[in-house]
Short mmCIF file of C-alpha atoms and ligand atoms in Angstrom, two decimals:
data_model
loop_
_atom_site.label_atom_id
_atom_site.label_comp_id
_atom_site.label_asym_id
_atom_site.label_seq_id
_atom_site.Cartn_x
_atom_site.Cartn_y
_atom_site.Cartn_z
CA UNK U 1 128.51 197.41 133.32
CA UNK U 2 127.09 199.89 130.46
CA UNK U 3 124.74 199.05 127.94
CA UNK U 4 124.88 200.69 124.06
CA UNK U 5 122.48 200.62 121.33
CA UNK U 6 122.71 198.46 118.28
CA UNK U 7 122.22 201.80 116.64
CA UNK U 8 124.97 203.47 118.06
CA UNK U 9 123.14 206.93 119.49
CA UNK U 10 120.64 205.90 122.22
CA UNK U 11 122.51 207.13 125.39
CA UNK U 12 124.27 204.52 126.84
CA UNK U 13 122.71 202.89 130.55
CA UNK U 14 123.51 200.54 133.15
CA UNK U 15 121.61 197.50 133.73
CA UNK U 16 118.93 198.89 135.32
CA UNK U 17 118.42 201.29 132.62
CA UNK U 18 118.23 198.75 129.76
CA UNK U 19 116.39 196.38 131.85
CA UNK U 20 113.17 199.04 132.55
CA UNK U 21 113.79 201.06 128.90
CA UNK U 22 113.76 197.58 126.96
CA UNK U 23 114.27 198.79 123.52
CA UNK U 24 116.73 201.67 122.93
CA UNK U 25 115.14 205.55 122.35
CA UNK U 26 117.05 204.69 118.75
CA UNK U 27 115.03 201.63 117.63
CA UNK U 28 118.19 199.65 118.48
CA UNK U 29 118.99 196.99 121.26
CA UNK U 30 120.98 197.15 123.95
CA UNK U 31 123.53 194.76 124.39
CA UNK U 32 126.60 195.16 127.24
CA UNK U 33 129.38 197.34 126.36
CA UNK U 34 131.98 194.81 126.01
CA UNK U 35 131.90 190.88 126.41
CA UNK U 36 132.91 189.81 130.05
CA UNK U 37 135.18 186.89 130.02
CA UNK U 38 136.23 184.13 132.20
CA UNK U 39 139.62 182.14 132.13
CA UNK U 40 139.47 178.37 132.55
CA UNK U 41 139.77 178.25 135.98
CA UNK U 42 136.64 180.22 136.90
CA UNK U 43 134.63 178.51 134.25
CA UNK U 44 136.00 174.87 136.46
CA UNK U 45 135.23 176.51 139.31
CA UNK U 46 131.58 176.37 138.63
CA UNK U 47 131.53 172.58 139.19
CA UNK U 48 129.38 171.22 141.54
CA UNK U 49 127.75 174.60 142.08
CA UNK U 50 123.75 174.87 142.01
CA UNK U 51 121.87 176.65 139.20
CA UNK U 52 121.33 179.89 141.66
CA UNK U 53 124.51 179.58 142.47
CA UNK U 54 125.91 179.50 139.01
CA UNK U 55 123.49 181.89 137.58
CA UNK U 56 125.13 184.49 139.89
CA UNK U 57 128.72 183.76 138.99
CA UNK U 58 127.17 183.74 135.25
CA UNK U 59 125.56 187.14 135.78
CA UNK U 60 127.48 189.28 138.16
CA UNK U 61 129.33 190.87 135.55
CA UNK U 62 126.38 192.47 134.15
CA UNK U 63 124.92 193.82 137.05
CA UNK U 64 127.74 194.96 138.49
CA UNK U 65 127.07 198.40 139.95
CA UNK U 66 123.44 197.78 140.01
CA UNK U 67 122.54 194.52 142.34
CA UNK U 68 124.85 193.23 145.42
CA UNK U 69 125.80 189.20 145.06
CA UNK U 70 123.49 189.06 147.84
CA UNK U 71 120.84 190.46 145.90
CA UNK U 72 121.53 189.14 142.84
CA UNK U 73 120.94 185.51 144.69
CA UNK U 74 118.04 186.47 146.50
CA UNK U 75 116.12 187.36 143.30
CA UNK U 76 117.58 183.83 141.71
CA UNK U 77 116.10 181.97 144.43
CA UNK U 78 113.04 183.15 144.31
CA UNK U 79 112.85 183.19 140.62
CA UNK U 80 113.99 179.86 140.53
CA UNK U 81 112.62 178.62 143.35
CA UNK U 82 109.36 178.12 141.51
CA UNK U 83 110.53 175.50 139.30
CA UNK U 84 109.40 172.10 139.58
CA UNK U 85 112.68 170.45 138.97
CA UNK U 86 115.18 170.51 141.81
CA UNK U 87 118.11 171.03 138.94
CA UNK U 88 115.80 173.85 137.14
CA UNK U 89 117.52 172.77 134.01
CA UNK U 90 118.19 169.03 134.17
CA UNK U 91 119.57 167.09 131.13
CA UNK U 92 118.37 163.69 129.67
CA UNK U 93 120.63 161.59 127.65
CA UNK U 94 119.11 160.36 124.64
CA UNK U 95 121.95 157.92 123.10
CA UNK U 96 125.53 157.92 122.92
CA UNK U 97 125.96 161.52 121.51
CA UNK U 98 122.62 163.67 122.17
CA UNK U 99 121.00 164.99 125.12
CA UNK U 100 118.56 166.97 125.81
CA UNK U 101 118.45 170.57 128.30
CA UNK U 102 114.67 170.53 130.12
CA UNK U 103 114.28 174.27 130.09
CA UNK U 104 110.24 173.84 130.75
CA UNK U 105 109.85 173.30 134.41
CA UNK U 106 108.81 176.35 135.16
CA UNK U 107 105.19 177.43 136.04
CA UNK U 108 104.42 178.02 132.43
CA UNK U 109 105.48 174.82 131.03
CA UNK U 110 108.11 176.39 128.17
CA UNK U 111 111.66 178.07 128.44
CA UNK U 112 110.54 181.43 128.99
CA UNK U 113 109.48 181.16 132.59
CA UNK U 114 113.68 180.72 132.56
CA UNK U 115 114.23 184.78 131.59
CA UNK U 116 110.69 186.02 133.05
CA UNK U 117 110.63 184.33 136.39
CA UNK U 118 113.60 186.91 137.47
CA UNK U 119 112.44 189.49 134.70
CA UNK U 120 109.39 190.25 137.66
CA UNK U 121 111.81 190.03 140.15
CA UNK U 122 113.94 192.81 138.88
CA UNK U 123 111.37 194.84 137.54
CA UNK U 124 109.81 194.76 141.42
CA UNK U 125 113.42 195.72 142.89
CA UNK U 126 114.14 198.62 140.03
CA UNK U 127 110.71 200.13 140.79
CA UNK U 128 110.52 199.98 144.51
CA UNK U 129 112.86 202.71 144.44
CA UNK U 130 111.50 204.75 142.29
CA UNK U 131 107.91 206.93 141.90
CA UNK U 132 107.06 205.10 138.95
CA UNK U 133 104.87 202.72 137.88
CA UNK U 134 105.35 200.08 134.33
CA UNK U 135 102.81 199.83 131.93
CA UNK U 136 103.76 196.76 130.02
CA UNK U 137 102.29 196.12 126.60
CA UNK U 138 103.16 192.70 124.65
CA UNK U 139 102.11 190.80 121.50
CA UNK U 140 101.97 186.76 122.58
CA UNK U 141 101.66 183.90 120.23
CA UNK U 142 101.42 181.99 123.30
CA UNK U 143 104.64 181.13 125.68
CA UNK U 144 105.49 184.70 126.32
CA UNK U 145 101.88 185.88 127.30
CA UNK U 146 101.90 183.35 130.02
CA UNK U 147 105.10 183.42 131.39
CA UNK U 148 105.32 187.07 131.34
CA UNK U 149 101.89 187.31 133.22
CA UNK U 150 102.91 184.70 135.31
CA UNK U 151 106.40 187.00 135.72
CA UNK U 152 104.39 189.92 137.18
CA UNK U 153 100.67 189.17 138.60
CA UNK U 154 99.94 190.79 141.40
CA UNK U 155 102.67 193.46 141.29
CA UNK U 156 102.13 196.56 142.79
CA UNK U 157 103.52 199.19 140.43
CA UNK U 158 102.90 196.98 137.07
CA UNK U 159 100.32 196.53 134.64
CA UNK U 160 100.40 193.95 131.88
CA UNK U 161 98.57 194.03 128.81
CA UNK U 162 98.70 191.10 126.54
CA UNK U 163 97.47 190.26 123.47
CA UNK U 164 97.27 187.49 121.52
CA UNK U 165 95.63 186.92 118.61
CA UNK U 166 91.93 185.16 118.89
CA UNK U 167 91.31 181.50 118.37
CA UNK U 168 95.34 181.07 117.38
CA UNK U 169 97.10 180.03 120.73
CA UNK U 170 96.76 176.24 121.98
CA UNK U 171 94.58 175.84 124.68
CA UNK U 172 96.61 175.07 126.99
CA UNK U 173 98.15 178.91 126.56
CA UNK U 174 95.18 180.86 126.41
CA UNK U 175 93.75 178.95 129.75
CA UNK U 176 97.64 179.90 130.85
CA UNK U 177 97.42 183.88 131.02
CA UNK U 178 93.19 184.12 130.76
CA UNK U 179 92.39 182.32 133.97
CA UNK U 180 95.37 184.26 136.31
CA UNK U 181 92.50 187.04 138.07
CA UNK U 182 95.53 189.22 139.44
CA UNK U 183 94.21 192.93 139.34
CA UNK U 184 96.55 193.96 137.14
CA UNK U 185 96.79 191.33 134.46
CA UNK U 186 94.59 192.69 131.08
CA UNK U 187 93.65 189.81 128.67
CA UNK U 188 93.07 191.27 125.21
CA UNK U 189 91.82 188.73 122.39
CA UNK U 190 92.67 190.81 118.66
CA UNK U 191 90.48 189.72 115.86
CA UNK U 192 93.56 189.21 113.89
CA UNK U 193 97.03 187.57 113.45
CA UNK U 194 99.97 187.44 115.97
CA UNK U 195 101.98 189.68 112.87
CA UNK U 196 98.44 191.94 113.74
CA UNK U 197 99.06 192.37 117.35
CA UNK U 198 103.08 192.91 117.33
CA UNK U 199 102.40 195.87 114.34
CA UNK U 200 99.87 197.53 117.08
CA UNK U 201 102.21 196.91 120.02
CA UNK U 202 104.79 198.88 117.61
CA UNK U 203 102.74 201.65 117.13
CA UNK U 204 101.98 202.31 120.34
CA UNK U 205 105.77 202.37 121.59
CA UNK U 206 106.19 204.52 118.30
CA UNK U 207 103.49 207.08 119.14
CA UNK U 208 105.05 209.98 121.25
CA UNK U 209 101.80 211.16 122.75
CA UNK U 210 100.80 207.59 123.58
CA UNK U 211 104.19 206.54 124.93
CA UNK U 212 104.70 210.30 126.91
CA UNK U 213 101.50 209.43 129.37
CA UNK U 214 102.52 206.41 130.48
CA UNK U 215 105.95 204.74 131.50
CA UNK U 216 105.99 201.57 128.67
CA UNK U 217 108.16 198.62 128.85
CA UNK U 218 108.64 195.64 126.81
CA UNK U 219 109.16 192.14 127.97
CA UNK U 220 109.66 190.66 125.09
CA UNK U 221 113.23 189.26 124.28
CA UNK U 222 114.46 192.20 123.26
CA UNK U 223 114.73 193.16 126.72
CA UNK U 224 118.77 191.80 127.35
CA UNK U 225 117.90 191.04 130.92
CA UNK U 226 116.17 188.19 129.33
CA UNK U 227 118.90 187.23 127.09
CA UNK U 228 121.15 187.63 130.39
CA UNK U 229 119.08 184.94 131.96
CA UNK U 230 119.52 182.37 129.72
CA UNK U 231 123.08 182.44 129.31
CA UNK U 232 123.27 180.72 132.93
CA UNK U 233 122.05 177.43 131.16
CA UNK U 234 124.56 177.11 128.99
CA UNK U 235 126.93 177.28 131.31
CA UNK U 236 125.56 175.23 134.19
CA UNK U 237 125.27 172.48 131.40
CA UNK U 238 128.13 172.60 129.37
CA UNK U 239 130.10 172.43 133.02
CA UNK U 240 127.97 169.54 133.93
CA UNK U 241 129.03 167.76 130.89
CA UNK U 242 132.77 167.94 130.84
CA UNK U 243 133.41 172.17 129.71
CA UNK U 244 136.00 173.61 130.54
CA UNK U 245 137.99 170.79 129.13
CA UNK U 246 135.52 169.18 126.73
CA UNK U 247 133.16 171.53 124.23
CA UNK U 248 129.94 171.26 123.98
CA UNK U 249 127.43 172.19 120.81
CA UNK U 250 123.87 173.20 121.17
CA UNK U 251 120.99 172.80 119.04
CA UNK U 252 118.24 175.57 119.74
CA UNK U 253 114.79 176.23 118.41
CA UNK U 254 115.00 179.18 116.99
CA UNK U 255 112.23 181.95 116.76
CA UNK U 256 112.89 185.54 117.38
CA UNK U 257 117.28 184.41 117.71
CA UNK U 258 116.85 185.39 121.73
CA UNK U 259 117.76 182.28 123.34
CA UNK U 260 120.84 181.01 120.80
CA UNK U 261 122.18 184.65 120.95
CA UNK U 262 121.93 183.52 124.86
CA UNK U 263 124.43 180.50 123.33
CA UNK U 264 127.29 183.01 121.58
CA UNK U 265 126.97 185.41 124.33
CA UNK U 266 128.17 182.15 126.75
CA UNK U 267 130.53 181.35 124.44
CA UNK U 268 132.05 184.89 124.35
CA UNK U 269 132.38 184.73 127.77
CA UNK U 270 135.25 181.97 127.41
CA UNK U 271 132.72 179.07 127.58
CA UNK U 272 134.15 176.22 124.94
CA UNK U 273 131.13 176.27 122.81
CA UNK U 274 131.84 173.26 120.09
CA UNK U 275 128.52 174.92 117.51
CA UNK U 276 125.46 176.45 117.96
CA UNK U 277 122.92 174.68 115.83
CA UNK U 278 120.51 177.62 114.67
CA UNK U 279 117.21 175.20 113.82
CA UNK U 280 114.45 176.70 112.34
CA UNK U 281 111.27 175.27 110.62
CA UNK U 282 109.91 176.25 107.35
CA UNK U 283 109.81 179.63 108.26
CA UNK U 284 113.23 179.72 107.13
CA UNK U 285 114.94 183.44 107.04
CA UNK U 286 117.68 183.03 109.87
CA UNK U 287 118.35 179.74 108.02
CA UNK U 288 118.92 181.48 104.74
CA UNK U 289 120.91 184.80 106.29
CA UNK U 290 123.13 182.25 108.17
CA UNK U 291 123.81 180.40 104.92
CA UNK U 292 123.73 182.54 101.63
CA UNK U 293 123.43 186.18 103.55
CA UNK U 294 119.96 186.57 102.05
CA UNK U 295 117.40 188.41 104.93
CA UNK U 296 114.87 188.63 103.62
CA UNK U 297 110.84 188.51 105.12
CA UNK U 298 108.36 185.72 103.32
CA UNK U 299 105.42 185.73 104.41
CA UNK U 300 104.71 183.73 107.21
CA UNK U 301 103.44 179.77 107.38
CA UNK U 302 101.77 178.47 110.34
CA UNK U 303 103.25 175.57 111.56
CA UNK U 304 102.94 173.06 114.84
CA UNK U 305 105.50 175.24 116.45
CA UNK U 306 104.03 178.43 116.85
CA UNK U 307 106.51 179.91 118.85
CA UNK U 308 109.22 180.16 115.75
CA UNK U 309 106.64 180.97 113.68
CA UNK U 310 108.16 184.29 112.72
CA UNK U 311 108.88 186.73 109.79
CA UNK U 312 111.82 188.52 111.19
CA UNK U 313 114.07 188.07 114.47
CA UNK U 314 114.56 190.79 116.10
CA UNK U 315 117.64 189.64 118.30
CA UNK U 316 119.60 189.05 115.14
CA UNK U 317 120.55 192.69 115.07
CA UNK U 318 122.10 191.78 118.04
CA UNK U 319 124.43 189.04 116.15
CA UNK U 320 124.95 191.53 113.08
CA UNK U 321 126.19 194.47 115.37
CA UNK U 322 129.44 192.50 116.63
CA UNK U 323 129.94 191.14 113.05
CA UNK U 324 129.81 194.45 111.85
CA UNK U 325 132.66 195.13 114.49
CA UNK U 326 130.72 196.96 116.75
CA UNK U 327 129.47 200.13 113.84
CA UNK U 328 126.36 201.20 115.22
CA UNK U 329 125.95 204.23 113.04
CA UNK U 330 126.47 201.78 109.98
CA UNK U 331 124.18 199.17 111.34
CA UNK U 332 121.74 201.84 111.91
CA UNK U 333 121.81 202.48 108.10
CA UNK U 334 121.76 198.66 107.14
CA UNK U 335 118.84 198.57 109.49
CA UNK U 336 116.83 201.52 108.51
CA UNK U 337 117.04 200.01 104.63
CA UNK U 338 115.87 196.44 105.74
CA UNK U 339 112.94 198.20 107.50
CA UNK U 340 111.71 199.68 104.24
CA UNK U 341 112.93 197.36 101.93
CA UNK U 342 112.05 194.15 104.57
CA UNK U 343 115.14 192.53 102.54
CA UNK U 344 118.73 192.64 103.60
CA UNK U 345 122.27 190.93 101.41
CA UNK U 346 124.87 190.52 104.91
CA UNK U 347 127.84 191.37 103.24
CA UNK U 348 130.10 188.02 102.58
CA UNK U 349 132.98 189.61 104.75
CA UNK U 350 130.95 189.92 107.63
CA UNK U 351 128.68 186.84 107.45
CA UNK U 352 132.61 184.67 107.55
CA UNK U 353 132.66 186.28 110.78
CA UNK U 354 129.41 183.69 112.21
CA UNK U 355 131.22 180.32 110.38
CA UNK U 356 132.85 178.58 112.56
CA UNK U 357 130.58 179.02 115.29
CA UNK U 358 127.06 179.03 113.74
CA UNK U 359 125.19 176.28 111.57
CA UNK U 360 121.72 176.17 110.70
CA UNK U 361 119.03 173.84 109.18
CA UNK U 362 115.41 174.34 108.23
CA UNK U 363 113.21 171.00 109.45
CA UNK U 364 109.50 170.65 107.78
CA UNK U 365 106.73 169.18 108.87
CA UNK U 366 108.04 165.79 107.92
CA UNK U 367 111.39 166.01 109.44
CA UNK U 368 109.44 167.14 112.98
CA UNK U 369 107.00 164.43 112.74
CA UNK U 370 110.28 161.63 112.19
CA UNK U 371 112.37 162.81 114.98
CA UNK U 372 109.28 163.00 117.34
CA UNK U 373 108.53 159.39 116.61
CA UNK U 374 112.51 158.42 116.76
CA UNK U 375 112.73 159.98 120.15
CA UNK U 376 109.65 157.79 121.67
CA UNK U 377 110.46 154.58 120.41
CA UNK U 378 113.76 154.88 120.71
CA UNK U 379 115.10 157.00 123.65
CA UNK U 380 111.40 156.53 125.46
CA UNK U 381 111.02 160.06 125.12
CA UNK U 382 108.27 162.41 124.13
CA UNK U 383 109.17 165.37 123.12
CA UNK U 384 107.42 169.03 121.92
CA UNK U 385 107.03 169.93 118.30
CA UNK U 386 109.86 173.14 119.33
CA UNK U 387 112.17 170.97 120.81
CA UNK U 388 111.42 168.10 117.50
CA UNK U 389 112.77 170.52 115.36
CA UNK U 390 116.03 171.25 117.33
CA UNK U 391 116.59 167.78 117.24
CA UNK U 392 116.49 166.98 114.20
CA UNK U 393 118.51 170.01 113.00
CA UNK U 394 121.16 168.10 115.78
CA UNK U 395 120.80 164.57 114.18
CA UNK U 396 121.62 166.02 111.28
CA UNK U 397 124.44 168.23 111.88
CA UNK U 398 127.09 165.75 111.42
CA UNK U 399 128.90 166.58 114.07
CA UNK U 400 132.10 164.54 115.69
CA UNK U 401 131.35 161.54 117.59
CA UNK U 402 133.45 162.59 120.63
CA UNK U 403 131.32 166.10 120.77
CA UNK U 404 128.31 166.25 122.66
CA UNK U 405 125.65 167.88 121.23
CA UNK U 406 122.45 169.26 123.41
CA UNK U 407 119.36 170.05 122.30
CA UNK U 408 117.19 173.00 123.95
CA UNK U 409 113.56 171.35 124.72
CA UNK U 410 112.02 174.73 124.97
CA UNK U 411 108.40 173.40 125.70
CA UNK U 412 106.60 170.59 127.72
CA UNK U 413 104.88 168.38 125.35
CA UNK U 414 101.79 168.69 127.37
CA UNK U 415 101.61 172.23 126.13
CA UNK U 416 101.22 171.17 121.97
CA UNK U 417 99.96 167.84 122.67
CA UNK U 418 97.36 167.79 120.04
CA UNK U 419 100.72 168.04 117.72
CA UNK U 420 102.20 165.38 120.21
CA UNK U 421 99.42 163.18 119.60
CA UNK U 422 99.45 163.35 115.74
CA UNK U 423 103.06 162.03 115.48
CA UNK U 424 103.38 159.77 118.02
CA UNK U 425 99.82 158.93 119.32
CA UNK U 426 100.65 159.73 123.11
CA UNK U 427 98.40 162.57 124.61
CA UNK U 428 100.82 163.94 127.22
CA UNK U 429 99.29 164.57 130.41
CA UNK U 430 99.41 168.04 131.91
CA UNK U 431 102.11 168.19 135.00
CA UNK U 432 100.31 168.46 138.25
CA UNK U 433 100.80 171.58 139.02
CA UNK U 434 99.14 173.08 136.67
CA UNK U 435 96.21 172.01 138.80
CA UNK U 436 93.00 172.36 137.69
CA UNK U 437 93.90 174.59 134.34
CA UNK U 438 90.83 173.31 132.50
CA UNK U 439 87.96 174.14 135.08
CA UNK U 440 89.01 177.48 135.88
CA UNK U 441 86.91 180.16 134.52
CA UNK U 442 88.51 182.77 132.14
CA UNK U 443 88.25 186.67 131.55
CA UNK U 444 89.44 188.64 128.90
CA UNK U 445 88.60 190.83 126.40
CA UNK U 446 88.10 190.62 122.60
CA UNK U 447 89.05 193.87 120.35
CA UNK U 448 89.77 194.25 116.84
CA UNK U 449 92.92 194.71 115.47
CA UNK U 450 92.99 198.55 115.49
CA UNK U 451 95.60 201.01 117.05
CA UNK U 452 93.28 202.93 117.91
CA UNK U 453 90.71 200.23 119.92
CA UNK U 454 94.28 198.96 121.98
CA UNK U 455 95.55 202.53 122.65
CA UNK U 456 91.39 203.77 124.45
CA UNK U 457 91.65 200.44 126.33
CA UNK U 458 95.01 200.73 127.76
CA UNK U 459 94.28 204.33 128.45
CA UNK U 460 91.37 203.36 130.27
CA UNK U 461 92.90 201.04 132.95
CA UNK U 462 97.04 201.57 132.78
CA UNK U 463 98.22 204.09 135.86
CA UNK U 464 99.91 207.28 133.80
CA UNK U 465 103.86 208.22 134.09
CA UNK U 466 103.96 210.47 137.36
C1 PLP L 1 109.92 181.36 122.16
C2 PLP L 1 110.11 179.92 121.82
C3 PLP L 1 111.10 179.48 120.90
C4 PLP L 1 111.96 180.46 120.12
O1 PLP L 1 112.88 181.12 120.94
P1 PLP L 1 113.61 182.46 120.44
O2 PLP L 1 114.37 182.95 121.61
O3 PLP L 1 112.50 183.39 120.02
O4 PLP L 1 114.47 182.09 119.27
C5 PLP L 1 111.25 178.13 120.70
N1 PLP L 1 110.47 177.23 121.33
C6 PLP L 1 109.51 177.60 122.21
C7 PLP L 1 108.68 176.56 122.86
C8 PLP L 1 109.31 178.95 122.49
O5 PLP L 1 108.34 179.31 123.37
#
């Protein structure tokens, strides 16, 4: 399989390629040359199978030429093997019509450890062949820090610096990525905002000197291996619950559009996706571009789900490029204006092209606080703040009885459960094995919020491009 550019002049790669580069030399993403696709019989065939098994029917086509089957499974099983759930991605029913998708038993506690668990795992096979060695630099506002570190600690020919911004994570996610010791994990605190750390993280990939010394990669879900990843769920649940014969929708927490891009990219592939519920909370721009065609950056509100806490998704160029029929030179332009403008009218013609399989809804506070209370006293359920807001974006959808709809729960409620205390008054208890999270000492660094500072302390410790 090849990979192109969103931007339409990046050269195009193979998976291994796009899975190292991350983001395209073009400032665009890559995404797979053309949309594999299953008939109904191979999609059937996947009953019964086991979530390594299906994730390598799922995601043979897009490694083809680059990782056996036997590979390919290998990595699965070890990536998955660290879950705490036999299933990896069991679902809960929560009344006649709703369910809910675990994604968060992983060693992270939240749906990334899905993507990053076999994100290491690849990166460690692509580079064991090679002379080179990753530098990895990433903005967190929490999950991805820690599952990403958790991804590759202790990896020879990586280094991972991560930073988040100061006295804004939970506690639960700072203790998460601050207390792993692995020798080439770097902690780094920014006096600043998470909007703070991503602009610096930009710069550096930006600056030519900075990037030419050292081999940078991204892990954040721009990186389609990611997106790759979490197609498998879909799949392994929509089969579980009566697909091919029966469609299934899915309502997703949306942040950054990664994992419900995940959703359309399954449903390319043949799977009979019913609607993809795009739920956002008051940070509201996909919910406005999916419904009027206005992107168009606010400024951003801090809610009690962090992780969708953004000002622009980056994986909704993604979306735009097939409704714009595949144009990357055009897209490129519609891009380049957004950047300097930060406001963007999707033309009516192409935003038809996302009706009949996207919705959206924007849930406040309120609406979060309702459906986390619902959920506990009446499906004995308690649920994360993320995952509140996808359900209640589901409850409301209006959907047809005979349709079941699924909602992502991206997070453990143990990892927001101040938030899970306020609306319900249960304190979730950590899982087990996060072991003793709270006693363990923590190192990392504190910096301001300068270029500058970030680039001297990277150059200090990362291992330059051979
Ligand atoms: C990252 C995250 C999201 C948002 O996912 P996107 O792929 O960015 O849309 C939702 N919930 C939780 C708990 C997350 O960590």
């Amino acid at each position: 399989m090849r990979y192109v550019s969103t931007r339409g002049s990046a050269p195009a790669l193979d998976f291994e390629g796009a899975t190292l580069a991350g983001l395209a030399s073009d400032g665009g993403l890559y995404v797979p040359e053309s949309w594999p696709e299953f008939s109904k019989q191979e999609i059937a065939a996947m009953r019964g199978l086991s979530y390594v098994d299906t994730a390598v029917a799922v995601m043979r086509p897009f490694v083809a030429g680059c990782l056996d089957d036997a590979t390919l499974k290998r990595l699965c099983t070890t990536a998955y093997g660290r879950f705490s759930h036999d299933a990896v991605t069991p679902v809960i029913q929560l009344d006649q019509q709703h369910w809910l998708m675990e994604l968060f038993h992983g060693p992270t506690l939240a749906f990334k450890d899905v993507a990053l668990q076999l994100l290491g795992q690849l990166f460690e096979t692509f580079l064991s062949k090679r002379d080179a060695h990753l530098t990895i630099i990433g903005a967190t506002s929490g999950d991805t820090g820690s599952a990403a570190i958790d991804g590759v600690a202790g990896r020879a020919k990586i280094d991972i610096f991560m930073l988040h911004p100061a006295g804004r994570v939970s506690d639960v996610q700072r203790r998460q990525m601050t207390t792993v010791f692995a020798p080439n994990v770097y902690n780094i605190a920014i006096d600043g905002s998470f909007d703070d750390a991503q602009a610096i993280v930009k710069a550096l990939f930006n600056d030519r000197d900075f990037n030419g010394r050292f081999t940078l990669s991204a892990v954040n879900s721009i990186n389609w291996a990611r997106l790759m990843a979490q197609v498998v769920y879909y799949f392994y649940t929509a089969v579980r619950l009566g697909a091919p014969e029966r469609p299934v929708a899915f309502s997703v927490p949306t942040g950054n559009f990664g994992d419900v891009f995940a959703g359309y990219v399954a449903q390319r592939m043949g799977l009979p996706v019913a609607k993809l519920i795009v739920a956002t909370n008051v940070n509201d721009i996909l919910h406005r571009a999916l419904t009027t065609g206005d992107y168009s950056c606010g400024t951003v509100t801090a809610t009690a789900t962090p992780s969708m806490d953004i000002q622009v998704s980056s994986n909704f160029e993604r979306l735009l490029f097939d409704l714009a029929g595949r144009d990357g030179k055009g897209l490129a332009k519609m891009m380049a204006d957004f950047e300097s403008t930060r406001a963007m009218t999707i033309p009516a013609d192409m935003l038809a092209g996302s009706k009949d399989l996207f919705v959206s809804a924007r849930i406040d506070a309120d609406g979060m606080s309702d459906v986390m209370r619902w959920a506990h006293e009446r499906t004995d359920q308690v649920i994360d703040p993320h995952t509140a807001i996808g359900l209640a974006a589901a409850r409301n959808a209006g959907l047809p009885a005979d349709v079941p709809v699924v909602t992502l729960a991206t997070a453990h409620p143990a990892k927001f459960r101040d938030a899970v205390e306020r609306a319900t008054g249960v304190r979730p208890h950590l899982p087990a094995r996060m072991g003793n999270l709270f006693e363990r000492e923590e190192r990392y660094d504190t910096l301001p919020a300068t270029k500058e500072a970030i680039a001297a302390y990277v150059a200090e410790r990362a291992t330059p491009a051979a």
